[in-house]
Short mmCIF file of C-alpha atoms and ligand atoms in Angstrom, two decimals:
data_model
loop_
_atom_site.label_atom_id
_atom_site.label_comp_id
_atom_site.label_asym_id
_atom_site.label_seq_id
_atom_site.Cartn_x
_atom_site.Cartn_y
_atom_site.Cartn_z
CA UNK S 17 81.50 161.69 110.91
CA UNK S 18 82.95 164.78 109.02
CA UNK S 19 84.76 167.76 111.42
CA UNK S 20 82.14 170.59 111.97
CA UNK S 21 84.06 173.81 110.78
CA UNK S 22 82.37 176.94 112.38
CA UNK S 23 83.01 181.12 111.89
CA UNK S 24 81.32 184.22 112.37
CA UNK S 25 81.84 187.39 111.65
CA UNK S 26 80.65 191.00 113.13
CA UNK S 27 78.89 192.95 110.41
CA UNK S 28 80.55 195.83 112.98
CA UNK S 29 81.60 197.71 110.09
CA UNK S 30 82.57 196.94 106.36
CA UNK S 31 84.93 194.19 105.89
CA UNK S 32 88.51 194.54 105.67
CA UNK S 33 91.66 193.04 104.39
CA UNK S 34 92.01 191.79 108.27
CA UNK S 35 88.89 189.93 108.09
CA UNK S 36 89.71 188.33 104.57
CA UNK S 37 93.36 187.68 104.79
CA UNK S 38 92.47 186.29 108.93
CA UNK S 39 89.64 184.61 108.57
CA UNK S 40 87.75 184.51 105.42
CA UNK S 41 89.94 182.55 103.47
CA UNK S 42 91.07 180.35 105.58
CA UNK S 43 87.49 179.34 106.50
CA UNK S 44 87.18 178.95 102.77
CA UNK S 45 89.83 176.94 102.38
CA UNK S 46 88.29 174.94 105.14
CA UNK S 47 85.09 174.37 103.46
CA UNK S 48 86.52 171.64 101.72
CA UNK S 49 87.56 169.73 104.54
CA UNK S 50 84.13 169.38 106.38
CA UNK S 51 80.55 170.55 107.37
CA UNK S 52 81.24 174.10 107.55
CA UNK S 53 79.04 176.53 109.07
CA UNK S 54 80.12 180.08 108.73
CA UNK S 55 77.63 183.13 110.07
CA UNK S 56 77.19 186.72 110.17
CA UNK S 57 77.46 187.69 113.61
CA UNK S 58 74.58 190.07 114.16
CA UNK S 59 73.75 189.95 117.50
CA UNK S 60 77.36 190.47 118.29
CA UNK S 61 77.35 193.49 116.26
CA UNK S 62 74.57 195.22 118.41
CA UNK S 63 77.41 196.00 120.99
CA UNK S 64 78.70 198.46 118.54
CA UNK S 65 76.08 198.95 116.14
CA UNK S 66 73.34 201.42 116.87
CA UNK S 67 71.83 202.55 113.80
CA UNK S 68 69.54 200.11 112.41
CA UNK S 69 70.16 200.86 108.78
CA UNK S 70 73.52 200.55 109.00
CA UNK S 71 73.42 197.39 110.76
CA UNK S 72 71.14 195.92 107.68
CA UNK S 73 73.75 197.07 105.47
CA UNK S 74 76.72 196.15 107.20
CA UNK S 75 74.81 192.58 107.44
CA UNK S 76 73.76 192.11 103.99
CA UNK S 77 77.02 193.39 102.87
CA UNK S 78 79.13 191.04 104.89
CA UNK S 79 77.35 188.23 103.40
CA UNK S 80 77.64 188.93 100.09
CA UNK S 81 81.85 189.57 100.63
CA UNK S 82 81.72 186.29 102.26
CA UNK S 83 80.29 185.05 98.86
CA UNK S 84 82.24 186.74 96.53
CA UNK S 85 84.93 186.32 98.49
CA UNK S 86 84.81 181.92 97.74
CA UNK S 87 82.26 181.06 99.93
CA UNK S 88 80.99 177.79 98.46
CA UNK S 89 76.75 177.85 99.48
CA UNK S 90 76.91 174.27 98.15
CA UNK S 91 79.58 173.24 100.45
CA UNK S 92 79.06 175.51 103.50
CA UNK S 93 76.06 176.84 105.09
CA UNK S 94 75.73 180.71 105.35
CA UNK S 95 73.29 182.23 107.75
CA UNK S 96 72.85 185.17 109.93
CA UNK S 97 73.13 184.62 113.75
CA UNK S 98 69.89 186.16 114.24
CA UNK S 99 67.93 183.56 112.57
CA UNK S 100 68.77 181.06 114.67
CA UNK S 101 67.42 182.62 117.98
CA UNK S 102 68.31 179.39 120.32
CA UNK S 103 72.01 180.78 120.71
CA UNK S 104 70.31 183.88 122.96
CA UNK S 105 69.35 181.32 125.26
CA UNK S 106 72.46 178.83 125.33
CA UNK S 107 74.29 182.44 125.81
CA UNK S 108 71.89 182.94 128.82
CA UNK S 109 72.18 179.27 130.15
CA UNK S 110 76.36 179.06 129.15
CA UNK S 111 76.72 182.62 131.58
CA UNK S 112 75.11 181.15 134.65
CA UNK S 113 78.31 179.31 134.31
CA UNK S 114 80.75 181.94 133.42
CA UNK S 115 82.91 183.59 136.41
CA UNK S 116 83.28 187.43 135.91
CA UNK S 117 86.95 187.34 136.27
CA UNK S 118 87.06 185.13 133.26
CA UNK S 119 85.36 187.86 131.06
CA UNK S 120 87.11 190.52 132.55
CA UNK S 121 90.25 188.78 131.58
CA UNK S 122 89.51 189.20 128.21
CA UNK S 123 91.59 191.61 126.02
CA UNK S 124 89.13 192.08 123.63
CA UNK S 125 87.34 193.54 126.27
CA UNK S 126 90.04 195.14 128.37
CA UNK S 127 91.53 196.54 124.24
CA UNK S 128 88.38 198.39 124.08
CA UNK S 129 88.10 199.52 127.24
CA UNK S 130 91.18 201.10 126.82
CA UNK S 131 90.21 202.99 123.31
CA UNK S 132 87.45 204.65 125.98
CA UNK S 133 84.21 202.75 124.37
CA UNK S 134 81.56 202.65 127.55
CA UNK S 135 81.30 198.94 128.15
CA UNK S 136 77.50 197.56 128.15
CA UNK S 137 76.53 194.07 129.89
CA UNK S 138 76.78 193.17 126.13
CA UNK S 139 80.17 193.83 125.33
CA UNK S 140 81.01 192.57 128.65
CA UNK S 141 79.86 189.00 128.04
CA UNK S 142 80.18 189.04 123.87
CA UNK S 143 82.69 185.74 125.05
CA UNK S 144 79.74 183.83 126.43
CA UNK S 145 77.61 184.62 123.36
CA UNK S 146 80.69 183.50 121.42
CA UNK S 147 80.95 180.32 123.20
CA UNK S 148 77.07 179.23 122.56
CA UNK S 149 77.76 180.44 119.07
CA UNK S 150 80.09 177.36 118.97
CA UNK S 151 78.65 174.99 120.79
CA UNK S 152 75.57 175.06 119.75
CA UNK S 153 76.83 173.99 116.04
CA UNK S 154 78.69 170.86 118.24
CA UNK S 155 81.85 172.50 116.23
CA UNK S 156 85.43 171.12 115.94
CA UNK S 157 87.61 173.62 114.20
CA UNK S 158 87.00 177.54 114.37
CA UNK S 159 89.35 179.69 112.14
CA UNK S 160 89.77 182.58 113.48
CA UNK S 161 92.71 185.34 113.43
CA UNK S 162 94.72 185.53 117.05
CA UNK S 163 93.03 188.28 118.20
CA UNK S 164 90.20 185.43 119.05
CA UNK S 165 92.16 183.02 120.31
CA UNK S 166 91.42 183.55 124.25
CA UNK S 167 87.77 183.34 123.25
CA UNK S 168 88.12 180.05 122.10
CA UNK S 169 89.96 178.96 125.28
CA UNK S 170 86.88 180.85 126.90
CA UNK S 171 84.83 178.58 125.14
CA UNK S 172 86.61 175.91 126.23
CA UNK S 173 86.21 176.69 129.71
CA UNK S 174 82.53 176.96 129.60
CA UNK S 175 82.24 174.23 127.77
CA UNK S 176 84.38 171.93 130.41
CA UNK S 177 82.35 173.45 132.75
CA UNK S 178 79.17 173.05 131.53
CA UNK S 179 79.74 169.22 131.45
CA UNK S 180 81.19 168.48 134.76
CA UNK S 181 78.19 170.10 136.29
CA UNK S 182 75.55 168.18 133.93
CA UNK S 183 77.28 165.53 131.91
CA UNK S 184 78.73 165.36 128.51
CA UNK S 185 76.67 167.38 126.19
CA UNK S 186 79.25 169.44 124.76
CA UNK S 187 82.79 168.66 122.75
CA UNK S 188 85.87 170.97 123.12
CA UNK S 189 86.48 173.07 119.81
CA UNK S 190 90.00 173.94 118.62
CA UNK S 191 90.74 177.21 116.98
CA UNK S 192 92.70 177.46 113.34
CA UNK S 193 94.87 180.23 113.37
CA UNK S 194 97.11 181.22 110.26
CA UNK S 195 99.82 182.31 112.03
CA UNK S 196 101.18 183.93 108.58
CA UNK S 197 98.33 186.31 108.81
CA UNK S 198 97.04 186.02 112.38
CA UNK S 199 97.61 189.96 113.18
CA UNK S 200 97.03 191.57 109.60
CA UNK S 201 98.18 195.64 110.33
CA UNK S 202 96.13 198.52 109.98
CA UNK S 203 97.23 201.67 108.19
CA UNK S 204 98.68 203.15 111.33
CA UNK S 205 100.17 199.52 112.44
CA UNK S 206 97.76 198.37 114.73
CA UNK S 207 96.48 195.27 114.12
CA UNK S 208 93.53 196.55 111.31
CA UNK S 209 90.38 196.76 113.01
CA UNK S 210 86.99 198.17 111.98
CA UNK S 211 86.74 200.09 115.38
CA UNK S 212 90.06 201.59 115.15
CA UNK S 213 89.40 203.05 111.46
CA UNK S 214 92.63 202.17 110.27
CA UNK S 215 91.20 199.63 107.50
CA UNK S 216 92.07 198.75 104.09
CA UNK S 217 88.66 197.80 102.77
CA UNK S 218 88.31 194.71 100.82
CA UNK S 219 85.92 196.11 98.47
CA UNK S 220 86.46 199.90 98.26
CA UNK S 221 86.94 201.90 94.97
CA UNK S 222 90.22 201.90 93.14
CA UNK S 223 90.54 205.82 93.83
CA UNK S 224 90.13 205.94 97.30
CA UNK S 225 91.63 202.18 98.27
CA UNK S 226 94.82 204.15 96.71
CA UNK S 227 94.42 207.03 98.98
CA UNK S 228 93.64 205.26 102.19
CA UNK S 229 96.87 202.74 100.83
CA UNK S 230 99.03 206.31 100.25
CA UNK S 231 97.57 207.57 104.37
CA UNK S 232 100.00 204.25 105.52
CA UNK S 233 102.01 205.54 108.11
CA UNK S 234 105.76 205.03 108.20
CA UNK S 235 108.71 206.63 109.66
CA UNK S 236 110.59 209.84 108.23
CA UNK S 237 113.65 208.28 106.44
CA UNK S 238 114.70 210.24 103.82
CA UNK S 239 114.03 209.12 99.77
CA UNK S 240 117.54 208.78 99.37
CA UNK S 241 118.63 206.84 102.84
CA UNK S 242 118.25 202.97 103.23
CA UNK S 243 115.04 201.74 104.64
CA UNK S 244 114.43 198.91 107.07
CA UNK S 245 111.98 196.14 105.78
CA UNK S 246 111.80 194.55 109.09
CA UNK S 247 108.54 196.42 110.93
CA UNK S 248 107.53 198.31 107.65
CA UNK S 249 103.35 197.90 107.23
CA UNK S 250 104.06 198.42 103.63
CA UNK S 251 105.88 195.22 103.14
CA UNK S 252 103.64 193.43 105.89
CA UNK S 253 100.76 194.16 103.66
CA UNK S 254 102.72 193.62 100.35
CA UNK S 255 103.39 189.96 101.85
CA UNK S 256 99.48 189.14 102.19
CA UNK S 257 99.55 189.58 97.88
CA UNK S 258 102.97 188.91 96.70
CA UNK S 259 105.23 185.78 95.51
CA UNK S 260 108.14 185.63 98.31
CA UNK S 261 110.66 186.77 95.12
CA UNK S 262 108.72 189.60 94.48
CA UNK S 263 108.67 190.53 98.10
CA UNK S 264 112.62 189.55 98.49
CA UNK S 265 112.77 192.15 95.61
CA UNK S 266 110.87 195.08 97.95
CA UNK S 267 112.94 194.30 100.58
CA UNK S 268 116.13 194.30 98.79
CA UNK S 269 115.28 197.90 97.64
CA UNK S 270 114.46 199.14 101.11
CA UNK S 271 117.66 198.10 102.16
CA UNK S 272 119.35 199.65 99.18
CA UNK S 273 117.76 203.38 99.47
CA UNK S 274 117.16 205.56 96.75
CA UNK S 275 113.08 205.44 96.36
CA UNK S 276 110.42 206.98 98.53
CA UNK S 277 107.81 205.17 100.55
CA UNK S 278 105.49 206.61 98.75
CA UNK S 279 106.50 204.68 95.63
CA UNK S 280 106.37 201.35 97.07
CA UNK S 281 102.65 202.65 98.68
CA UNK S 282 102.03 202.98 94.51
CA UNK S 283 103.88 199.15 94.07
CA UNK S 284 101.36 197.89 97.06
CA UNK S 285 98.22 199.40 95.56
CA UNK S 286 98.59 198.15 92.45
CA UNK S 287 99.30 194.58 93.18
CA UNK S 288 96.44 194.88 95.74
CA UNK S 289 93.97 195.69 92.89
CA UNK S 290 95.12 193.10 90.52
CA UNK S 291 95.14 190.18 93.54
CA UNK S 292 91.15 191.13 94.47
CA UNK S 293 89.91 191.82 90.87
CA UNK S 294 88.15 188.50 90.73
CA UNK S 295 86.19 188.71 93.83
CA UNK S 296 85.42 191.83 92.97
CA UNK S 297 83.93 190.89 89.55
CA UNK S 298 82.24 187.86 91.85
CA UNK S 299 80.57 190.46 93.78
CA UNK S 300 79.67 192.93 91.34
CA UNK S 301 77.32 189.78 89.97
CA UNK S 302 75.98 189.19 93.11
CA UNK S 303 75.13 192.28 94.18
CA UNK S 304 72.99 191.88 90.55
CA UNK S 305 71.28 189.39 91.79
CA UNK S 306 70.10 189.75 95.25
CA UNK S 307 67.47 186.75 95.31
CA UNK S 308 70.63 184.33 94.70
CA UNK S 309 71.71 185.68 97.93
CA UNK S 310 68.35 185.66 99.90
CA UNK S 311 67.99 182.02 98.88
CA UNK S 312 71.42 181.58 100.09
CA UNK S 313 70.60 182.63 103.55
CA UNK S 314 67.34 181.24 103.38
CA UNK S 315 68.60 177.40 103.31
CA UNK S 316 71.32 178.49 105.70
CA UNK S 317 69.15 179.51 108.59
CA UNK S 318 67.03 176.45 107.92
CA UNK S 319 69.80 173.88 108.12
CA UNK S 320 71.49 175.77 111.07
CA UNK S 321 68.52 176.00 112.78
CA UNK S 322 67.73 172.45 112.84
CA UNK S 323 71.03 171.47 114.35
CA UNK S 324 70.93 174.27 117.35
CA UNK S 325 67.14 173.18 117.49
CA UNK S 326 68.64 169.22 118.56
CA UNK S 327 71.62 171.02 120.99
CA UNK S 328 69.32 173.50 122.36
CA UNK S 329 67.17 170.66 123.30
CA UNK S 330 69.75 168.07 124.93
CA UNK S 331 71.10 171.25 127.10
CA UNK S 332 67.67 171.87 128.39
CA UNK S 333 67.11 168.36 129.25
CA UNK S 334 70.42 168.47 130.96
CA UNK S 335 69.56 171.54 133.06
CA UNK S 336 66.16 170.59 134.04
CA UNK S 337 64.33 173.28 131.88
CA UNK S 338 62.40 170.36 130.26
N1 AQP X 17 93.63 192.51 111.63
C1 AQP X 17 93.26 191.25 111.61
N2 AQP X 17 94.16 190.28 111.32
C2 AQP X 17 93.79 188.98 111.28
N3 AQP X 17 92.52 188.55 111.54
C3 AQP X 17 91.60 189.49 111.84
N4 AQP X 17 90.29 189.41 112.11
C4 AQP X 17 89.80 190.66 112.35
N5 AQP X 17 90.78 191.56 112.21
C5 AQP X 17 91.92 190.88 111.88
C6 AQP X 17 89.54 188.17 112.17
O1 AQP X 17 88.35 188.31 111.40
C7 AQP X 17 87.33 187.52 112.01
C8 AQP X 17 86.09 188.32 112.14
O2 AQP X 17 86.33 189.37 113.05
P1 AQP X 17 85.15 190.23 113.61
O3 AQP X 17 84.81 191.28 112.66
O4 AQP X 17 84.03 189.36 113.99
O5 AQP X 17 85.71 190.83 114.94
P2 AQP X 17 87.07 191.50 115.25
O6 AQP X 17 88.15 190.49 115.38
O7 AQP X 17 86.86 192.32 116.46
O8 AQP X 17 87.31 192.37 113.94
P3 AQP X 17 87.46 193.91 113.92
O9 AQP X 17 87.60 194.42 112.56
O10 AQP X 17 88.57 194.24 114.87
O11 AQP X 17 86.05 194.37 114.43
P4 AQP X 17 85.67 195.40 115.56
O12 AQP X 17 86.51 196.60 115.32
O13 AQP X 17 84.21 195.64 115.35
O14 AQP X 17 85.99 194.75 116.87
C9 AQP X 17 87.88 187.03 113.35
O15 AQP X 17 88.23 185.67 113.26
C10 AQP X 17 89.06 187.89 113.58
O16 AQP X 17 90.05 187.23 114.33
#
């Protein structure tokens, strides 16, 4: 049987170079090596989301990225989270499971807590609606950037747990982390985050892309003085587009002195725009043709549905809800 490759992603906000670089194309690389199943995590986004518009948006919009971005619709299945309804209640089942010190472990959690967002019952237990997410799909591999990693173990856990108190209904996934670009940095050097508004967006306009690229923050060396490559965002960033000689060549300069940050900002913005200008063209033919993309997400939610129809089932036998 073929490995079951399964991702999501929050339509939280619009996607960044975080989400691509992380976890987009890997999980499109990934498509070729199995049944991959790849959503847009919805329900997950209500715990930051409260404006319904926007959430439509955000949702349609991180589909089509996904698209342009190399999703294959012939070789994965795309769907949104909230047409498949069955993972609400394998959420609701999986936390009757779930200790609260393992959620409040979390760093997701605790991370947020921290930036002073009031936690809901939602955020708190987004790891247990993560977990059914991947269980109910009966998935192997999950790529995911690090900053998911301890959900996956969470997942794990549940899952273990879930079978030594009914029997073996679930398997144990493993995550796929790139560790090349497992923590992709914000503008400010925080791991990029659409909560933390320190993105690079994957599909903004050339004129403000090169103003948000220009708001990088770096230290106050002087034009003239050497610069060190080793914990510069510019060159982090440079790295996700460039050949390692033309990044060698970057650093090599740094080290030399004599040019501004701001000119290698203006070296980092342009290859930027020439390594996304075919999924941009992708998209801008997509977004032409909006029934391509309904139908899209129309056979997704019908082939995901039917496999978390057959999981839902065998867990509800298992508990004694049928
Ligand atoms: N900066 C990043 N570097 C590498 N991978 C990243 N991912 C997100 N940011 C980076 C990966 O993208 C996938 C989808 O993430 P998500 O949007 O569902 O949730 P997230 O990780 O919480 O992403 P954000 O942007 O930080 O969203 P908010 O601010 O809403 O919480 C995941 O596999 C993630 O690892």
């Amino acid at each position: 049987m073929s490995k079951r490759i399964l991702s999501g992603i929050q339509p939280s906000g619009i996607l960044h170079l975080g989400n691509y670089f992380g976890m987009m194309l890997p999980a499109i690389d990934l498509q070729h090596e199995g049944d991959a199943y790849y959503f847009i995590a919805n329900y997950h986004a209500l715990t930051t989301v409260r404006d319904p518009d926007k959430l439509r948006e955000f949702t349609r919009g991180a589909a089509v990225d996904f698209l342009a971005s190399g999703l294959d619709p012939e070789k994965a299945t795309l769907f949104l989270q909230s047409e498949v309804p069955e993972v609400a209640e394998l959420a609701w089942i999986l936390s009757t499971l779930t200790p609260m010190g393992l959620m409040e472990r979390c760093h997701s959690y605790k991370d947020k807590l921290a930036k002073g967002l009031t936690p809901s019952l939602g955020l708190f237990s987004y790891p247990a609606l993560m977990a059914a997410d991947i269980l109910l799909y009966n998935s192997d591999v999950v790529p995911v950037g690090r900053d998911q990693k301890q959900h996956i173990e969470v997942t794990r856990d549940l899952a273990l747990k879930f079978n030594e108190a009914y029997g073996d209904v679930f398997k144990l996934p493993e995550p796929s982390i790139r560790e090349s670009v497992a923590v992709v940095p914000g503008i400010d050097g925080q791991k990029m985050s659409k909560s933390y508004g320190n993105t690079l967006e994957l599909f903004l306009e050339e004129k403000p892309l090169r103003k948000q690229v220009m708001r990088i923050i770096t230290d106050s060396t002087p034009v003239e003085a050497p610069k060190d490559p080793a914990n510069s965002t510019i060159i982090s960033l440079y790295k996700l587009f460039a050949t390692p000689e033309q990044v060698a060549e970057m650093e090599n300069s740094f080290r030399a002195g004599g040019l501004g940050y701001g000119h290698y900002k203006q070296q980092l913005f342009e290859i930027m725009l020439a390594g996304l200008a075919p999924i941009r063209e992708r998209r801008a033919e997509l977004l032409a043709d909006p029934a391509q993309v309904d139908a899209v997400l129309r056979r997704g939610a019908e082939r995901a549905r039917t496999e978390a129809t057959k999981t839902l089932e065998r867990v509800r036998k298992a508990v004694g809800i049928r």
